[in-house]
PDB file of C-alpha atoms in Angstrom:
ATOM      1  CA  MET A   1      69.722  -6.358  39.721  1.00  0.00           C
ATOM      2  CA  LYS A   2      68.141  -6.351  36.296  1.00  0.00           C
ATOM      3  CA  GLU A   3      70.707  -6.583  33.529  1.00  0.00           C
ATOM      4  CA  LEU A   4      70.360  -5.934  29.807  1.00  0.00           C
ATOM      5  CA  SER A   5      72.927  -7.240  27.343  1.00  0.00           C
ATOM      6  CA  ILE A   6      73.281  -5.550  23.948  1.00  0.00           C
ATOM      7  CA  PHE A   7      75.262  -7.341  21.249  1.00  0.00           C
ATOM      8  CA  VAL A   8      76.347  -5.090  18.378  1.00  0.00           C
ATOM      9  CA  ASP A   9      77.644  -5.951  14.925  1.00  0.00           C
ATOM     10  CA  GLU A  10      78.201  -3.892  11.801  1.00  0.00           C
ATOM     11  CA  SER A  11      78.220  -4.246   8.029  1.00  0.00           C
ATOM     12  CA  GLY A  12      80.189  -1.848   5.860  1.00  0.00           C
ATOM     13  CA  ASP A  13      83.121   0.466   6.444  1.00  0.00           C
ATOM     14  CA  PHE A  14      83.887   4.162   6.770  1.00  0.00           C
ATOM     15  CA  GLY A  15      86.059   4.260   3.656  1.00  0.00           C
ATOM     16  CA  GLU A  16      85.355   5.735   0.259  1.00  0.00           C
ATOM     17  CA  PHE A  17      82.070   5.071  -1.517  1.00  0.00           C
ATOM     18  CA  ASP A  18      81.835   1.678  -3.204  1.00  0.00           C
ATOM     19  CA  SER A  19      78.768   0.927  -5.319  1.00  0.00           C
ATOM     20  CA  ARG A  20      79.085  -2.752  -4.341  1.00  0.00           C
ATOM     21  CA  ALA A  21      78.701  -1.853  -0.647  1.00  0.00           C
ATOM     22  CA  PRO A  22      76.314   1.127  -0.561  1.00  0.00           C
ATOM     23  CA  PHE A  23      75.111   0.764   3.059  1.00  0.00           C
ATOM     24  CA  TYR A  24      76.499   1.023   6.555  1.00  0.00           C
ATOM     25  CA  ILE A  25      74.474  -0.996   9.050  1.00  0.00           C
ATOM     26  CA  LEU A  26      74.535  -1.412  12.809  1.00  0.00           C
ATOM     27  CA  SER A  27      72.475  -4.244  14.298  1.00  0.00           C
ATOM     28  CA  LEU A  28      71.795  -4.503  18.014  1.00  0.00           C
ATOM     29  CA  VAL A  29      70.444  -7.586  19.795  1.00  0.00           C
ATOM     30  CA  PHE A  30      68.880  -7.010  23.232  1.00  0.00           C
ATOM     31  CA  HIS A  31      68.773  -9.816  25.802  1.00  0.00           C
ATOM     32  CA  ASP A  32      67.285  -9.534  29.274  1.00  0.00           C
ATOM     33  CA  GLN A  33      69.630 -11.605  31.442  1.00  0.00           C
ATOM     34  CA  LYS A  34      66.784 -12.913  33.557  1.00  0.00           C
ATOM     35  CA  VAL A  35      65.625 -14.850  30.472  1.00  0.00           C
ATOM     36  CA  ASP A  36      67.438 -18.185  30.582  1.00  0.00           C
ATOM     37  CA  ILE A  37      68.593 -19.385  27.156  1.00  0.00           C
ATOM     38  CA  LYS A  38      70.732 -22.332  28.300  1.00  0.00           C
ATOM     39  CA  ASP A  39      68.372 -24.930  26.854  1.00  0.00           C
ATOM     40  CA  ASP A  40      68.272 -23.072  23.533  1.00  0.00           C
ATOM     41  CA  LEU A  41      72.069 -22.940  23.461  1.00  0.00           C
ATOM     42  CA  THR A  42      72.334 -26.637  24.264  1.00  0.00           C
ATOM     43  CA  LEU A  43      69.941 -27.481  21.438  1.00  0.00           C
ATOM     44  CA  LEU A  44      71.856 -25.292  18.977  1.00  0.00           C
ATOM     45  CA  GLU A  45      75.178 -26.926  19.892  1.00  0.00           C
ATOM     46  CA  SER A  46      73.597 -30.342  19.425  1.00  0.00           C
ATOM     47  CA  GLU A  47      72.183 -29.348  16.036  1.00  0.00           C
ATOM     48  CA  MET A  48      75.553 -27.987  14.933  1.00  0.00           C
ATOM     49  CA  ARG A  49      77.274 -31.228  15.953  1.00  0.00           C
ATOM     50  CA  ASN A  50      74.698 -33.207  13.966  1.00  0.00           C
ATOM     51  CA  ILE A  51      75.679 -31.423  10.753  1.00  0.00           C
ATOM     52  CA  GLY A  52      79.403 -31.653  11.432  1.00  0.00           C
ATOM     53  CA  TRP A  53      80.111 -28.113  12.638  1.00  0.00           C
ATOM     54  CA  SER A  54      80.672 -28.605  16.353  1.00  0.00           C
ATOM     55  CA  ASP A  55      81.962 -25.571  18.298  1.00  0.00           C
ATOM     56  CA  HIS A  56      81.924 -23.489  15.138  1.00  0.00           C
ATOM     57  CA  CYS A  57      81.650 -19.687  15.126  1.00  0.00           C
ATOM     58  CA  ILE A  58      79.014 -18.879  12.491  1.00  0.00           C
ATOM     59  CA  HIS A  59      79.775 -16.027  10.071  1.00  0.00           C
ATOM     60  CA  ALA A  60      76.669 -15.396   7.964  1.00  0.00           C
ATOM     61  CA  GLY A  61      78.214 -13.284   5.197  1.00  0.00           C
ATOM     62  CA  PRO A  62      81.015 -15.718   4.276  1.00  0.00           C
ATOM     63  CA  ILE A  63      78.531 -18.608   4.410  1.00  0.00           C
ATOM     64  CA  ILE A  64      76.269 -16.900   1.880  1.00  0.00           C
ATOM     65  CA  ARG A  65      79.204 -15.976  -0.359  1.00  0.00           C
ATOM     66  CA  ALA A  66      80.959 -19.372   0.033  1.00  0.00           C
ATOM     67  CA  GLU A  67      84.152 -17.749   1.299  1.00  0.00           C
ATOM     68  CA  TYR A  68      86.998 -18.851   3.580  1.00  0.00           C
ATOM     69  CA  GLU A  69      86.247 -22.135   5.375  1.00  0.00           C
ATOM     70  CA  TYR A  70      82.943 -22.432   3.504  1.00  0.00           C
ATOM     71  CA  LYS A  71      84.547 -22.334   0.046  1.00  0.00           C
ATOM     72  CA  GLU A  72      84.263 -26.081  -0.542  1.00  0.00           C
ATOM     73  CA  CYS A  73      80.843 -26.470   1.070  1.00  0.00           C
ATOM     74  CA  SER A  74      77.754 -27.264  -0.986  1.00  0.00           C
ATOM     75  CA  LEU A  75      74.808 -24.877  -1.079  1.00  0.00           C
ATOM     76  CA  HIS A  76      72.800 -27.362   1.012  1.00  0.00           C
ATOM     77  CA  GLU A  77      75.464 -27.557   3.702  1.00  0.00           C
ATOM     78  CA  ARG A  78      75.772 -23.785   3.938  1.00  0.00           C
ATOM     79  CA  GLN A  79      72.006 -23.378   4.095  1.00  0.00           C
ATOM     80  CA  GLN A  80      71.860 -25.947   6.895  1.00  0.00           C
ATOM     81  CA  ILE A  81      74.228 -23.859   9.036  1.00  0.00           C
ATOM     82  CA  ILE A  82      72.217 -20.679   8.561  1.00  0.00           C
ATOM     83  CA  ARG A  83      68.935 -22.496   9.165  1.00  0.00           C
ATOM     84  CA  ARG A  84      70.208 -23.814  12.504  1.00  0.00           C
ATOM     85  CA  LEU A  85      71.113 -20.296  13.604  1.00  0.00           C
ATOM     86  CA  MET A  86      67.797 -18.951  12.286  1.00  0.00           C
ATOM     87  CA  THR A  87      65.833 -21.543  14.260  1.00  0.00           C
ATOM     88  CA  PHE A  88      67.817 -20.652  17.385  1.00  0.00           C
ATOM     89  CA  THR A  89      67.181 -16.939  16.825  1.00  0.00           C
ATOM     90  CA  ARG A  90      63.487 -17.380  16.087  1.00  0.00           C
ATOM     91  CA  LYS A  91      62.896 -19.258  19.365  1.00  0.00           C
ATOM     92  CA  LEU A  92      64.773 -16.815  21.588  1.00  0.00           C
ATOM     93  CA  ASP A  93      63.041 -14.222  23.752  1.00  0.00           C
ATOM     94  CA  ILE A  94      65.138 -11.328  22.450  1.00  0.00           C
ATOM     95  CA  ARG A  95      64.593  -7.988  20.725  1.00  0.00           C
ATOM     96  CA  TYR A  96      66.649  -6.378  18.002  1.00  0.00           C
ATOM     97  CA  LYS A  97      67.003  -3.252  15.922  1.00  0.00           C
ATOM     98  CA  SER A  98      69.002  -2.407  12.814  1.00  0.00           C
ATOM     99  CA  ILE A  99      69.885   1.144  11.867  1.00  0.00           C
ATOM    100  CA  TYR A 100      71.573   2.069   8.622  1.00  0.00           C
ATOM    101  CA  VAL A 101      72.863   4.832   6.389  1.00  0.00           C
ATOM    102  CA  GLU A 102      72.891   4.679   2.620  1.00  0.00           C
ATOM    103  CA  LYS A 103      76.341   5.847   1.655  1.00  0.00           C
ATOM    104  CA  LYS A 104      76.675   8.470  -1.040  1.00  0.00           C
ATOM    105  CA  LYS A 105      79.712   9.614  -2.980  1.00  0.00           C
ATOM    106  CA  GLU A 106      79.599  12.942  -1.167  1.00  0.00           C
ATOM    107  CA  LEU A 107      79.192  11.404   2.319  1.00  0.00           C
ATOM    108  CA  ASP A 108      82.424  11.562   4.308  1.00  0.00           C
ATOM    109  CA  GLU A 109      83.396   9.796   7.532  1.00  0.00           C
ATOM    110  CA  ILE A 110      82.310  12.659   9.782  1.00  0.00           C
ATOM    111  CA  GLU A 111      78.861  12.830   8.197  1.00  0.00           C
ATOM    112  CA  LEU A 112      78.451   9.059   8.341  1.00  0.00           C
ATOM    113  CA  THR A 113      79.422   9.046  12.014  1.00  0.00           C
ATOM    114  CA  GLY A 114      76.945  11.827  12.717  1.00  0.00           C
ATOM    115  CA  LYS A 115      74.060  10.107  10.946  1.00  0.00           C
ATOM    116  CA  LEU A 116      74.636   6.805  12.753  1.00  0.00           C
ATOM    117  CA  SER A 117      75.033   8.558  16.107  1.00  0.00           C
ATOM    118  CA  ARG A 118      71.751  10.418  15.677  1.00  0.00           C
ATOM    119  CA  GLN A 119      69.887   7.261  14.729  1.00  0.00           C
ATOM    120  CA  LEU A 120      71.285   5.365  17.692  1.00  0.00           C
ATOM    121  CA  ALA A 121      70.448   8.253  20.030  1.00  0.00           C
ATOM    122  CA  ASP A 122      66.900   8.377  18.645  1.00  0.00           C
ATOM    123  CA  LEU A 123      66.576   4.633  19.249  1.00  0.00           C
ATOM    124  CA  VAL A 124      67.510   5.054  22.908  1.00  0.00           C
ATOM    125  CA  ARG A 125      65.275   8.096  23.415  1.00  0.00           C
ATOM    126  CA  GLN A 126      62.283   6.426  21.765  1.00  0.00           C
ATOM    127  CA  ASN A 127      62.632   3.444  24.105  1.00  0.00           C
ATOM    128  CA  THR A 128      63.331   5.277  27.357  1.00  0.00           C
ATOM    129  CA  ASN A 129      60.938   3.113  29.355  1.00  0.00           C
ATOM    130  CA  PHE A 130      62.519  -0.060  28.019  1.00  0.00           C
ATOM    131  CA  PHE A 131      66.041   0.934  29.068  1.00  0.00           C
ATOM    132  CA  ALA A 132      64.828   2.361  32.389  1.00  0.00           C
ATOM    133  CA  GLU A 133      63.797  -1.120  33.510  1.00  0.00           C
ATOM    134  CA  TYR A 134      67.443  -2.166  33.921  1.00  0.00           C
ATOM    135  CA  ASP A 135      69.967  -1.474  36.653  1.00  0.00           C
ATOM    136  CA  ILE A 136      72.879  -2.119  34.317  1.00  0.00           C
ATOM    137  CA  VAL A 137      73.285  -2.209  30.539  1.00  0.00           C
ATOM    138  CA  LYS A 138      76.226  -4.138  29.094  1.00  0.00           C
ATOM    139  CA  VAL A 139      77.213  -3.404  25.505  1.00  0.00           C
ATOM    140  CA  TYR A 140      79.141  -6.189  23.753  1.00  0.00           C
ATOM    141  CA  TYR A 141      81.180  -5.299  20.666  1.00  0.00           C
ATOM    142  CA  ASP A 142      84.334  -6.785  19.156  1.00  0.00           C
ATOM    143  CA  ASN A 143      85.944  -3.358  18.644  1.00  0.00           C
ATOM    144  CA  GLY A 144      86.238  -4.224  14.972  1.00  0.00           C
ATOM    145  CA  GLN A 145      85.978  -0.598  13.860  1.00  0.00           C
ATOM    146  CA  THR A 146      87.203   2.292  15.982  1.00  0.00           C
ATOM    147  CA  GLN A 147      84.484   4.606  14.690  1.00  0.00           C
ATOM    148  CA  VAL A 148      81.756   2.230  15.874  1.00  0.00           C
ATOM    149  CA  THR A 149      83.325   1.934  19.313  1.00  0.00           C
ATOM    150  CA  LYS A 150      83.357   5.729  19.602  1.00  0.00           C
ATOM    151  CA  ILE A 151      79.714   5.981  18.502  1.00  0.00           C
ATOM    152  CA  LEU A 152      78.582   3.355  21.023  1.00  0.00           C
ATOM    153  CA  VAL A 153      80.505   4.914  23.908  1.00  0.00           C
ATOM    154  CA  SER A 154      79.449   8.454  23.054  1.00  0.00           C
ATOM    155  CA  VAL A 155      75.729   7.760  22.631  1.00  0.00           C
ATOM    156  CA  PHE A 156      75.172   5.254  25.419  1.00  0.00           C
ATOM    157  CA  THR A 157      77.209   7.094  28.062  1.00  0.00           C
ATOM    158  CA  THR A 158      75.447  10.356  27.211  1.00  0.00           C
ATOM    159  CA  LEU A 159      71.923   8.957  27.434  1.00  0.00           C
ATOM    160  CA  LEU A 160      72.311   6.204  30.036  1.00  0.00           C
ATOM    161  CA  ASN A 161      74.147   6.302  33.354  1.00  0.00           C
ATOM    162  CA  ASN A 162      74.472   2.565  33.930  1.00  0.00           C
ATOM    163  CA  VAL A 163      76.472   1.329  30.934  1.00  0.00           C
ATOM    164  CA  LYS A 164      79.430  -1.027  30.800  1.00  0.00           C
ATOM    165  CA  PHE A 165      81.317  -1.901  27.599  1.00  0.00           C
ATOM    166  CA  ILE A 166      82.725  -5.368  26.994  1.00  0.00           C
ATOM    167  CA  LYS A 167      85.013  -6.426  24.165  1.00  0.00           C
ATOM    168  CA  VAL A 168      83.668  -9.582  22.540  1.00  0.00           C
ATOM    169  CA  ILE A 169      85.439 -12.556  21.082  1.00  0.00           C
ATOM    170  CA  PRO A 170      82.775 -13.580  18.515  1.00  0.00           C
ATOM    171  CA  SER A 171      83.295 -17.311  19.033  1.00  0.00           C
ATOM    172  CA  ASP A 172      82.421 -16.935  22.735  1.00  0.00           C
ATOM    173  CA  TYR A 173      78.901 -15.562  22.257  1.00  0.00           C
ATOM    174  CA  ARG A 174      76.167 -17.070  20.129  1.00  0.00           C
ATOM    175  CA  LEU A 175      74.141 -13.895  20.591  1.00  0.00           C
ATOM    176  CA  PHE A 176      76.912 -11.933  18.903  1.00  0.00           C
ATOM    177  CA  GLN A 177      76.633 -14.382  16.017  1.00  0.00           C
ATOM    178  CA  VAL A 178      72.886 -13.684  16.007  1.00  0.00           C
ATOM    179  CA  ALA A 179      73.675  -9.965  15.680  1.00  0.00           C
ATOM    180  CA  ASP A 180      75.953 -10.825  12.753  1.00  0.00           C
ATOM    181  CA  LEU A 181      73.142 -12.821  11.124  1.00  0.00           C
ATOM    182  CA  ILE A 182      70.584 -10.036  11.610  1.00  0.00           C
ATOM    183  CA  CYS A 183      73.020  -7.496  10.186  1.00  0.00           C
ATOM    184  CA  THR A 184      73.592  -9.686   7.127  1.00  0.00           C
ATOM    185  CA  LEU A 185      69.854 -10.187   6.613  1.00  0.00           C
ATOM    186  CA  LYS A 186      69.247  -6.435   6.841  1.00  0.00           C
ATOM    187  CA  LEU A 187      71.906  -5.856   4.195  1.00  0.00           C
ATOM    188  CA  THR A 188      70.269  -8.484   1.982  1.00  0.00           C
ATOM    189  CA  GLU A 189      66.850  -6.883   2.475  1.00  0.00           C
ATOM    190  CA  LEU A 190      68.148  -3.437   1.502  1.00  0.00           C
ATOM    191  CA  LYS A 191      69.902  -4.799  -1.576  1.00  0.00           C
ATOM    192  CA  LEU A 192      66.796  -6.763  -2.537  1.00  0.00           C
ATOM    193  CA  GLU A 193      64.661  -3.600  -2.384  1.00  0.00           C
ATOM    194  CA  ARG A 194      67.072  -1.878  -4.753  1.00  0.00           C
ATOM    195  CA  HIS A 195      67.491  -4.907  -7.044  1.00  0.00           C
ATOM    196  CA  ILE A 196      71.254  -5.113  -6.486  1.00  0.00           C
ATOM    197  CA  LEU A 197      71.646  -8.587  -4.973  1.00  0.00           C
ATOM    198  CA  SER A 198      74.859 -10.335  -5.937  1.00  0.00           C
ATOM    199  CA  LYS A 199      74.771 -13.655  -7.773  1.00  0.00           C
ATOM    200  CA  SER A 200      75.880 -15.477  -4.631  1.00  0.00           C
ATOM    201  CA  GLU A 201      73.046 -13.893  -2.611  1.00  0.00           C
ATOM    202  CA  GLN A 202      70.478 -14.784  -5.273  1.00  0.00           C
ATOM    203  CA  TYR A 203      71.805 -18.343  -5.403  1.00  0.00           C
ATOM    204  CA  PHE A 204      71.758 -18.794  -1.629  1.00  0.00           C
ATOM    205  CA  PHE A 205      68.297 -17.341  -0.925  1.00  0.00           C
ATOM    206  CA  GLN A 206      66.743 -18.691  -4.158  1.00  0.00           C
ATOM    207  CA  ASP A 207      63.986 -16.108  -4.652  1.00  0.00           C
ATOM    208  CA  ASP A 208      62.429 -13.029  -3.050  1.00  0.00           C
ATOM    209  CA  ARG A 209      59.410 -14.829  -1.643  1.00  0.00           C
ATOM    210  CA  THR A 210      61.488 -17.545   0.030  1.00  0.00           C
ATOM    211  CA  PHE A 211      63.833 -14.982   1.561  1.00  0.00           C
ATOM    212  CA  LYS A 212      61.001 -12.905   3.007  1.00  0.00           C
ATOM    213  CA  LYS A 213      59.052 -15.931   4.264  1.00  0.00           C
ATOM    214  CA  ASN A 214      61.933 -17.869   5.817  1.00  0.00           C
ATOM    215  CA  TYR A 215      64.176 -15.065   7.048  1.00  0.00           C
ATOM    216  CA  LEU A 216      62.457 -11.688   7.384  1.00  0.00           C
ATOM    217  CA  LYS A 217      58.949 -12.567   8.531  1.00  0.00           C
ATOM    218  CA  PRO A 218      60.017 -14.803  11.472  1.00  0.00           C
ATOM    219  CA  LEU A 219      62.045 -11.905  12.917  1.00  0.00           C
ATOM    220  CA  ASP A 220      59.530  -9.079  12.430  1.00  0.00           C
ATOM    221  CA  LYS A 221      57.889  -9.461  15.820  1.00  0.00           C
ATOM    222  CA  LYS A 222      61.242  -9.261  17.607  1.00  0.00           C
ATOM    223  CA  GLN A 223      62.025  -5.723  16.483  1.00  0.00           C
ATOM    224  CA  LEU A 224      62.371  -3.181  19.255  1.00  0.00           C
TER     225      LEU A 224
END
């Protein structure tokens, strides 16, 4: 049987409009299970041990903002963590897609849900041949937001007849951490285009050219 795994992460919330968080993003990472990534995983774990972060679940947003366990880390150390995950992601034979909605003051939860659902449905319909190759599609999500769970179940079960949903513990799946990274990079890209990067984002990525060269360009060819 051919099996497709889809790892899903989100950025944003369904609450009231906040000018500091003007986007809602869903990022999906697609992995054909016949593609063996064990060697890539082994190399990543080795690289993480070498920089003192063995068995660590990588959270891209907090790393960039120097939050939580990264609060006392230097810029260099935080960049090293992200670079290890970027190298891992760049080498993988995976595909991905990010969809997003720009939140407006007048946009309520129902409208936001509808917009995201339509975009996700369009993504599936536009890639019918891709999904048709697989006997089973497994969707991995951490059930972090009830609205996202409902969107995923509604869209995928309507358009595909071979879907299974699996609740993820983020620390158990590096590919879920890749989805988190891609979601964070998409948010950064959107904020960069609108000239609303935070000081911590500007400090971490240094300048526009470096961000595009080191983070966006290497992933372009992996878009679904």
